[in-house]
Coordinates of C-alpha atoms in Angstrom, one line a residue:
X1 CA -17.2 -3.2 0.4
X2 CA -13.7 -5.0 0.9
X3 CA -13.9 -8.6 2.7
X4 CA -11.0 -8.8 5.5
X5 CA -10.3 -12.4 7.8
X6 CA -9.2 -11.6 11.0
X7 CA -7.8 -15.1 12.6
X8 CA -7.5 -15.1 16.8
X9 CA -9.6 -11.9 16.7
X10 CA -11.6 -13.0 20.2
X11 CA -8.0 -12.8 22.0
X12 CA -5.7 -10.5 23.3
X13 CA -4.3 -8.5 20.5
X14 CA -6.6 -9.8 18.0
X15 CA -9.7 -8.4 19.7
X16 CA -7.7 -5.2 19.6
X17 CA -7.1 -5.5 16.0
X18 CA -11.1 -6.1 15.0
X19 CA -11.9 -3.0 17.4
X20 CA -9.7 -1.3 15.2
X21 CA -10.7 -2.2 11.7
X22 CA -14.4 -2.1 12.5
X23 CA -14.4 1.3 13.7
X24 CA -11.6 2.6 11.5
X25 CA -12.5 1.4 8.1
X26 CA -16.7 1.2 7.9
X27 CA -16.3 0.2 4.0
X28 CA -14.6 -2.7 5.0
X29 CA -16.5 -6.1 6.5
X30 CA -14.5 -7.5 9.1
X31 CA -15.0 -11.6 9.3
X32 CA -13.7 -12.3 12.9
X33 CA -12.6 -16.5 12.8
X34 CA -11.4 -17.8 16.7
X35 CA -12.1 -21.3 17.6
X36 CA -13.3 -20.0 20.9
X37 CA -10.5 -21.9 23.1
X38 CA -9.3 -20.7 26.8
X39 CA -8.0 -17.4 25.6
X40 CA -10.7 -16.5 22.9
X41 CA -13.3 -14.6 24.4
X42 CA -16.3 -13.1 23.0
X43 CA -16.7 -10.2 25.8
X44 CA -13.7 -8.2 24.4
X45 CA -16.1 -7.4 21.5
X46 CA -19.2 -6.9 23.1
X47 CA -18.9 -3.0 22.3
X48 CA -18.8 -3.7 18.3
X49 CA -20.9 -7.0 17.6
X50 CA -23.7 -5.4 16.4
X51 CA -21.9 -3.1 13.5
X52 CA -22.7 -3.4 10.2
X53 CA -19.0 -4.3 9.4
X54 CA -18.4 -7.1 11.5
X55 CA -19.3 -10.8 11.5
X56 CA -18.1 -13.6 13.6
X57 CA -17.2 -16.9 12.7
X58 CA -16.4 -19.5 15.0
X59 CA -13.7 -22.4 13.9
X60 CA -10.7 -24.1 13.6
X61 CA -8.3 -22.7 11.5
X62 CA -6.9 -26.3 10.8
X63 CA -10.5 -27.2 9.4
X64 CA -9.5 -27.1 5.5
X65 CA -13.7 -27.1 4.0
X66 CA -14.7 -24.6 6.7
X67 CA -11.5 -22.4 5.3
X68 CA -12.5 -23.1 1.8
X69 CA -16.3 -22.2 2.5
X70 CA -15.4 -18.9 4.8
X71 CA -13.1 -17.5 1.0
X72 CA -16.2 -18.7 -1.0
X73 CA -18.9 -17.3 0.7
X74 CA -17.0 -13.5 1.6
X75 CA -14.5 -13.3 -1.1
X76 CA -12.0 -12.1 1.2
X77 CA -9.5 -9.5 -0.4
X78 CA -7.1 -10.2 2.7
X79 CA -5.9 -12.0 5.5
X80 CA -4.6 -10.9 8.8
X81 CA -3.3 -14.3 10.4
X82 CA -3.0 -13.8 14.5
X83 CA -4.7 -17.2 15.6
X84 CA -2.0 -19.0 17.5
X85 CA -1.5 -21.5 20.5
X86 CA 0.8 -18.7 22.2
X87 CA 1.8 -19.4 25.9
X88 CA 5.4 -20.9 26.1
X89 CA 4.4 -23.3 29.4
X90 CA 1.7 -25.0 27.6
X91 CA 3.7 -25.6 24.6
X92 CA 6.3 -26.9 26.8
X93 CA 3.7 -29.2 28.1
X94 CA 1.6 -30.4 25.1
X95 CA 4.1 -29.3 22.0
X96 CA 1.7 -31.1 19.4
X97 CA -1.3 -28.4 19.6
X98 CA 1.0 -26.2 18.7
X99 CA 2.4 -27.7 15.6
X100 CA -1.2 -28.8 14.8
X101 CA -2.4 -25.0 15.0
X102 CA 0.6 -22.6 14.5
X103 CA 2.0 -24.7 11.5
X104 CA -1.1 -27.2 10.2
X105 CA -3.5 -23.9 10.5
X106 CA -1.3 -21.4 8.5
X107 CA -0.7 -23.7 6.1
X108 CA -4.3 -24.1 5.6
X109 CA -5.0 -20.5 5.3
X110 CA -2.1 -20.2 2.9
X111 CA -3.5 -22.6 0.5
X112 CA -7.3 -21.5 0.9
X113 CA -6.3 -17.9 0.2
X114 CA -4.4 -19.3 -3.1
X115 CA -6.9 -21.4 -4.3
X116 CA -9.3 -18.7 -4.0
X117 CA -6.9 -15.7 -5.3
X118 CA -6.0 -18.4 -8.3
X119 CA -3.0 -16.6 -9.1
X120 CA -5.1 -12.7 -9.3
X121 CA -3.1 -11.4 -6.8
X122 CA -4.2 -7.4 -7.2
X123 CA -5.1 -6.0 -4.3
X124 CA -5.0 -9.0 -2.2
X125 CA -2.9 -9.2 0.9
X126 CA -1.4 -12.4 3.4
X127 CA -0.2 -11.0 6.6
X128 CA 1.1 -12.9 8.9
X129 CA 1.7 -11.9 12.7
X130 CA 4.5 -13.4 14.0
X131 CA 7.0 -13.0 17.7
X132 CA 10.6 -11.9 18.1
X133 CA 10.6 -15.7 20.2
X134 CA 11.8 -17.3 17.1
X135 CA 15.0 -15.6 16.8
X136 CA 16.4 -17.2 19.7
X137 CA 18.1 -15.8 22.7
X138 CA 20.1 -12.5 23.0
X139 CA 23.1 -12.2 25.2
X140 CA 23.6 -8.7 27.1
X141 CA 24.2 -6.3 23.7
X142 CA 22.5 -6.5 20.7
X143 CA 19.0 -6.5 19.0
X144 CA 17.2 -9.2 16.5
X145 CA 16.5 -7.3 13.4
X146 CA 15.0 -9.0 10.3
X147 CA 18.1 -10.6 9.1
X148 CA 18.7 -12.0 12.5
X149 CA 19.5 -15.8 11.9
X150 CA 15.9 -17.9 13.3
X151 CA 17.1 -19.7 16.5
X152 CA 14.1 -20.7 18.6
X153 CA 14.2 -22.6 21.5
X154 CA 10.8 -23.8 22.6
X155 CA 8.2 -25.9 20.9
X156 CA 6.2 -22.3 20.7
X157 CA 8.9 -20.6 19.0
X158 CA 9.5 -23.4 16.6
X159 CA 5.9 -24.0 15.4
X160 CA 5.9 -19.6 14.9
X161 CA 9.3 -20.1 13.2
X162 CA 8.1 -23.1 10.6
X163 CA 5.3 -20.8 9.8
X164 CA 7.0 -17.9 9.5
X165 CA 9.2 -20.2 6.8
X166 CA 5.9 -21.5 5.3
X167 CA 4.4 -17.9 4.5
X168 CA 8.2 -16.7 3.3
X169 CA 8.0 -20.0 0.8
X170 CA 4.5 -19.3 -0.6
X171 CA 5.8 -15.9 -1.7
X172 CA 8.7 -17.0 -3.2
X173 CA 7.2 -20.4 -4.9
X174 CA 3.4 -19.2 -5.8
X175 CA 4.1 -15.5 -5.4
X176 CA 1.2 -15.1 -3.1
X177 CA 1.5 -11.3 -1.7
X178 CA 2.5 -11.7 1.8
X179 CA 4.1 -9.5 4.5
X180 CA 5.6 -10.7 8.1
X181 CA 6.2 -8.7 11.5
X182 CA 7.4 -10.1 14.4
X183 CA 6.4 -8.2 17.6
X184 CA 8.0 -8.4 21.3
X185 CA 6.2 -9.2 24.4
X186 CA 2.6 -7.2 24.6
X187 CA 0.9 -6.1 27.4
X188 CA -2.9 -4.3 28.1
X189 CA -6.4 -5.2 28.4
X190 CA -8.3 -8.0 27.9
X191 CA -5.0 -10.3 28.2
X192 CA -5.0 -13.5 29.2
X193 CA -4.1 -13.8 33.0
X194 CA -1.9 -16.6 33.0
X195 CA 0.6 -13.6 31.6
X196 CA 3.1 -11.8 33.7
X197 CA 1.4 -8.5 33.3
X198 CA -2.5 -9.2 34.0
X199 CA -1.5 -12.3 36.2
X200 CA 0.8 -10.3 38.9
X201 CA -2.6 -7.2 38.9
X202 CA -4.8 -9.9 39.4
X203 CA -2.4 -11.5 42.3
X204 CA -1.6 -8.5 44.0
X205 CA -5.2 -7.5 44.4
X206 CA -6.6 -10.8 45.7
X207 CA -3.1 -10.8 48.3
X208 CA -2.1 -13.9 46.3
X209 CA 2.0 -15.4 45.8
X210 CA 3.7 -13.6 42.8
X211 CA 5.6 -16.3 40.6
X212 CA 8.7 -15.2 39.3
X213 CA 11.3 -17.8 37.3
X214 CA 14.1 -18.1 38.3
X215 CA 15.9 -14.8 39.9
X216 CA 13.7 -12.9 37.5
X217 CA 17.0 -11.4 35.6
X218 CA 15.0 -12.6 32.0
X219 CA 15.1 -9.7 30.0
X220 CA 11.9 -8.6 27.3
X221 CA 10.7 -5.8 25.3
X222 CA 7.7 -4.9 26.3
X223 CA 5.0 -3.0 23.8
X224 CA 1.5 -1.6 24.4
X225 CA -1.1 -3.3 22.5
X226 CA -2.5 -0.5 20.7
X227 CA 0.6 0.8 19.0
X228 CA 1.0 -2.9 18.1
X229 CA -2.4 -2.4 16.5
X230 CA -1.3 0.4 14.5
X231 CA 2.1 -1.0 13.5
X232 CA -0.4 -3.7 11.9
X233 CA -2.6 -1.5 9.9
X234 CA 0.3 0.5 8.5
X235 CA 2.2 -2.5 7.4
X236 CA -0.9 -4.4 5.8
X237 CA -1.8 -1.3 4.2
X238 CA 1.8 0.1 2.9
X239 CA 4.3 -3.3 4.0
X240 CA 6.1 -4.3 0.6
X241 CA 5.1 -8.0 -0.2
X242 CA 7.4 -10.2 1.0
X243 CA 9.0 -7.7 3.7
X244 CA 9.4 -9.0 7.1
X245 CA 9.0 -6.0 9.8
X246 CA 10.1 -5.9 13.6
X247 CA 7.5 -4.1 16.1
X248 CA 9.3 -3.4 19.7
X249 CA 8.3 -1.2 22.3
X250 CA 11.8 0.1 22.8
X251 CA 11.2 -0.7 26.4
X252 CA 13.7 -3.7 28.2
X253 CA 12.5 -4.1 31.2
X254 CA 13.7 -7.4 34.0
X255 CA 10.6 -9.6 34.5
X256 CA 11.6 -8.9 38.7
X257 CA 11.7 -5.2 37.5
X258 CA 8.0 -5.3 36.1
X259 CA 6.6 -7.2 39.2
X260 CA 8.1 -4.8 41.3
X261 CA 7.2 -2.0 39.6
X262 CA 2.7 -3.3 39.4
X263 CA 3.9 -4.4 43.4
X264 CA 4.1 -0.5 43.7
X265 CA 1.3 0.3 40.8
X266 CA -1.2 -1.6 42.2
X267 CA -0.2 -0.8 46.1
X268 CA -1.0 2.6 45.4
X269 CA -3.9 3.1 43.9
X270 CA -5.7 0.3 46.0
X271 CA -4.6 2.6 48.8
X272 CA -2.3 0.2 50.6
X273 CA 1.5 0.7 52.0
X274 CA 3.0 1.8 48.6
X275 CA 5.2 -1.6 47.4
X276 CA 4.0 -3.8 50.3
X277 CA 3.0 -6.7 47.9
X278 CA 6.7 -7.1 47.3
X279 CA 6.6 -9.4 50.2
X280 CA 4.7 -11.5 48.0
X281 CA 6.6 -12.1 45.2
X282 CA 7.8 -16.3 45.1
X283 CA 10.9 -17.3 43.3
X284 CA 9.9 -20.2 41.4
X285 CA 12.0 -23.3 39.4
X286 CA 13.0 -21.4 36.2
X287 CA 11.2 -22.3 32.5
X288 CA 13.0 -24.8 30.7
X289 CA 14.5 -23.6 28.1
X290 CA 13.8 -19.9 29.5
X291 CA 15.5 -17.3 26.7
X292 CA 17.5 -14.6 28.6
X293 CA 16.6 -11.8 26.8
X294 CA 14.8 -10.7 23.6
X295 CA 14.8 -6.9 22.5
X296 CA 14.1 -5.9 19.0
X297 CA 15.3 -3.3 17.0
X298 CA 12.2 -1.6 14.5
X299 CA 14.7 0.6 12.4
X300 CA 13.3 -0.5 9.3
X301 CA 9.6 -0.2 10.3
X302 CA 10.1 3.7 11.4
X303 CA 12.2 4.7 8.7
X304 CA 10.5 3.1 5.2
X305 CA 6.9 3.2 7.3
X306 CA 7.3 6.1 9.7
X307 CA 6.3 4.1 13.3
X308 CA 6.8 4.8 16.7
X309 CA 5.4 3.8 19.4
X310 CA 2.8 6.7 20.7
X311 CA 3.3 5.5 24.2
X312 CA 6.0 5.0 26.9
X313 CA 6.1 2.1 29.0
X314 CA 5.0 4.1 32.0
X315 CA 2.0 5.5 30.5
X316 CA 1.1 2.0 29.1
X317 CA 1.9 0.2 32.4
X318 CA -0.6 3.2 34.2
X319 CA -2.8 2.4 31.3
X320 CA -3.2 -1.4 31.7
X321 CA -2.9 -1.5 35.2
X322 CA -5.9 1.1 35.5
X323 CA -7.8 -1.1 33.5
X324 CA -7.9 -4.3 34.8
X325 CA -8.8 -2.8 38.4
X326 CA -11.6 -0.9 36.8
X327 CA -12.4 -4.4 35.0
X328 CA -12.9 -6.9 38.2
X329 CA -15.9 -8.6 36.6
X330 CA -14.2 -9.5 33.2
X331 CA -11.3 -11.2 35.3
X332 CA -13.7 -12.4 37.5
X333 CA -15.4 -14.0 34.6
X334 CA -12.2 -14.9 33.0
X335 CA -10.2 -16.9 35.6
X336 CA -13.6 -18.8 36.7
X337 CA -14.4 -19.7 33.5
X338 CA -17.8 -17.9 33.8
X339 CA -16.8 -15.9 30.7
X340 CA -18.3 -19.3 28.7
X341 CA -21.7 -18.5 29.2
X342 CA -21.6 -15.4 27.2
X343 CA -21.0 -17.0 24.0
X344 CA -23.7 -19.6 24.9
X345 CA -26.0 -16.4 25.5
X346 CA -25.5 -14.7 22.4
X347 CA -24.7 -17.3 19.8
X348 CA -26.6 -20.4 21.1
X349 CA -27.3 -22.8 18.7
X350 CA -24.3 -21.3 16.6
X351 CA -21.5 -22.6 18.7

């Protein structure tokens, strides 16, 4: 049985990942690492935690002997880095946790997975998940592709940007086997809901104000979850070591566009006045710092890989919304904080 470390898989996309790999590949034991903070939580995996294939492990990626004793005791033949501080406010607010995590912690899984490997480097793998932030700002044309010059503009995008450099060095300087993507704005279940997407469901249903920076004009790319999740298995399986590979949805949507467009969403299927939550939506003071517009282009990932995304944005959108109105106990849970208790429940004296 192969040994894979799965870093941030108790959040968003991460829990998607683990999902994934658990049920996809039963000859392989997934070790789940998430320091459990605000966005890692244990209830996105109730549905596997009791396969064969899958452990969790709760830490800090930052904590070098924890590190050291997770690669000696599973002998991990690779690494799928997602944990990261990723919310552009809160770095805004409190930059140093994210240098601490996003550049400190990938450092100290970089040199765990070297030590460990000692320079036997068959059949190992580094991968490193990374965000199209750290290119900067686009004006009204063009797309970031992996050449694009590194131009980040928040304390978030700068910690993902140093580690992106970081894993590009050990590759270069050790020869560790590593491979890079940098995705575009994700959207589904079990996000967060202090983003746009689950934050404006959440608002509309409970007939609360609908933040939007600025005029709203800031432009994203926008990519369901799970073709994210399958862009990552094809690259860790078939990337080329030391190939960087841009995942976009091919969708650009307005951020005023998307609250509009869930004002309608959710207006409908709760039965109300299609769009009436429009009268909702509140202009806010705009993000310091706010990039205008990212989109990426994933040329090289469809044509030496063969991805595409399997969904369009208005299936995904149907898709996400759907779920978190038919998931009104795990938001519940979520923005009370009540989602705590679970991990005391089932791992007790463990956490």
């Amino acid at each position: 049985m192969k040994n894979i470390l799965i870093t941030g898989g108790a959040g968003f996309i991460g829990s998607h990942l683990v999902r994934h790999w658990v049920k996809t590949y039963p000859d392989t034991m997934v070790v789940n690492l998430d320091k459990l903070t605000y966005a890692g939580n244990l209830e996105n995996l109730k549905d596997i935690e009791k396969m064969p294939n899958y452990v969790f492990e709760k830490g800090d990626i930052v904590d070098s002997e924890l590190i050291t004793a997770l690669f000696e005791k599973y002998h991990f033949d690779g690494v799928i880095h997602l944990a990261a501080e990723s919310h552009v406010d809160r770095s805004i607010s409190n930059p140093m946790e994210f240098i601490r995590t996003n550049i400190v912690g990938t450092v100290t899984l970089l040199n765990a997975a070297r030590a460990a490997w000692n320079g036997n480097f068959e059949g190992k793998r580094f991968y490193h998940v990374s965000t199209d932030e750290v290119y900067g700002s686009l004006g009204d044309e063009g797309y970031f592709t992996e050449t694009t010059r590194y131009d980040p503009r928040s304390p978030y995008s700068a910690s993902k940007a140093s580690s992106d450099h970081l894993v590009r060095a050990y590759h270069h300087t050790y020869g560790l086997p590593v491979v890079i993507s940098n995705c575009s704005n994700n959207y589904g279940g079990f996000q967060f809901p202090e983003k746009l997407i689950p934050l404006v469901i959440n608002n509309i249903r409970h007939r609360k104000p609908l933040p939007v920076y600025g005029k709203g004009l800031n432009v994203r790319d926008w990519l369901y979850v799970g073709d994210h999740v399958q862009a990552i298995d094809l690259i860790y399986h078939q990337g080329q070591n030391g190939e960087t590979y841009n995942v976009g949805g091919h969708n650009e949507k307005q951020n005023i566009e998307i609250v509009k467009l869930l004002c309608r969403l959710v207006d409908r299927k709760l039965g109300r006045s299609e769009g009436e939550s429009e009268s909702l939506i509140t202009y806010v003071q705009d993000r310091a710092g706010h990039d205008l517009r990212y989109a990426i282009d994933s040329h090289k990932l469809a044509t030496t890989l063969g991805w595409q995304p399997s969904v369009t944005f208005e299936q995904g959108i149907t898709l996400t919304v759907d779920w978190y109105l038919s998931n009104e106990e795990w938001l519940r849970n979520v923005t009370s904080g009540d989602y705590l208790k679970y991990y005391e429940k089932q791992y007790g004296d463990r956490l």
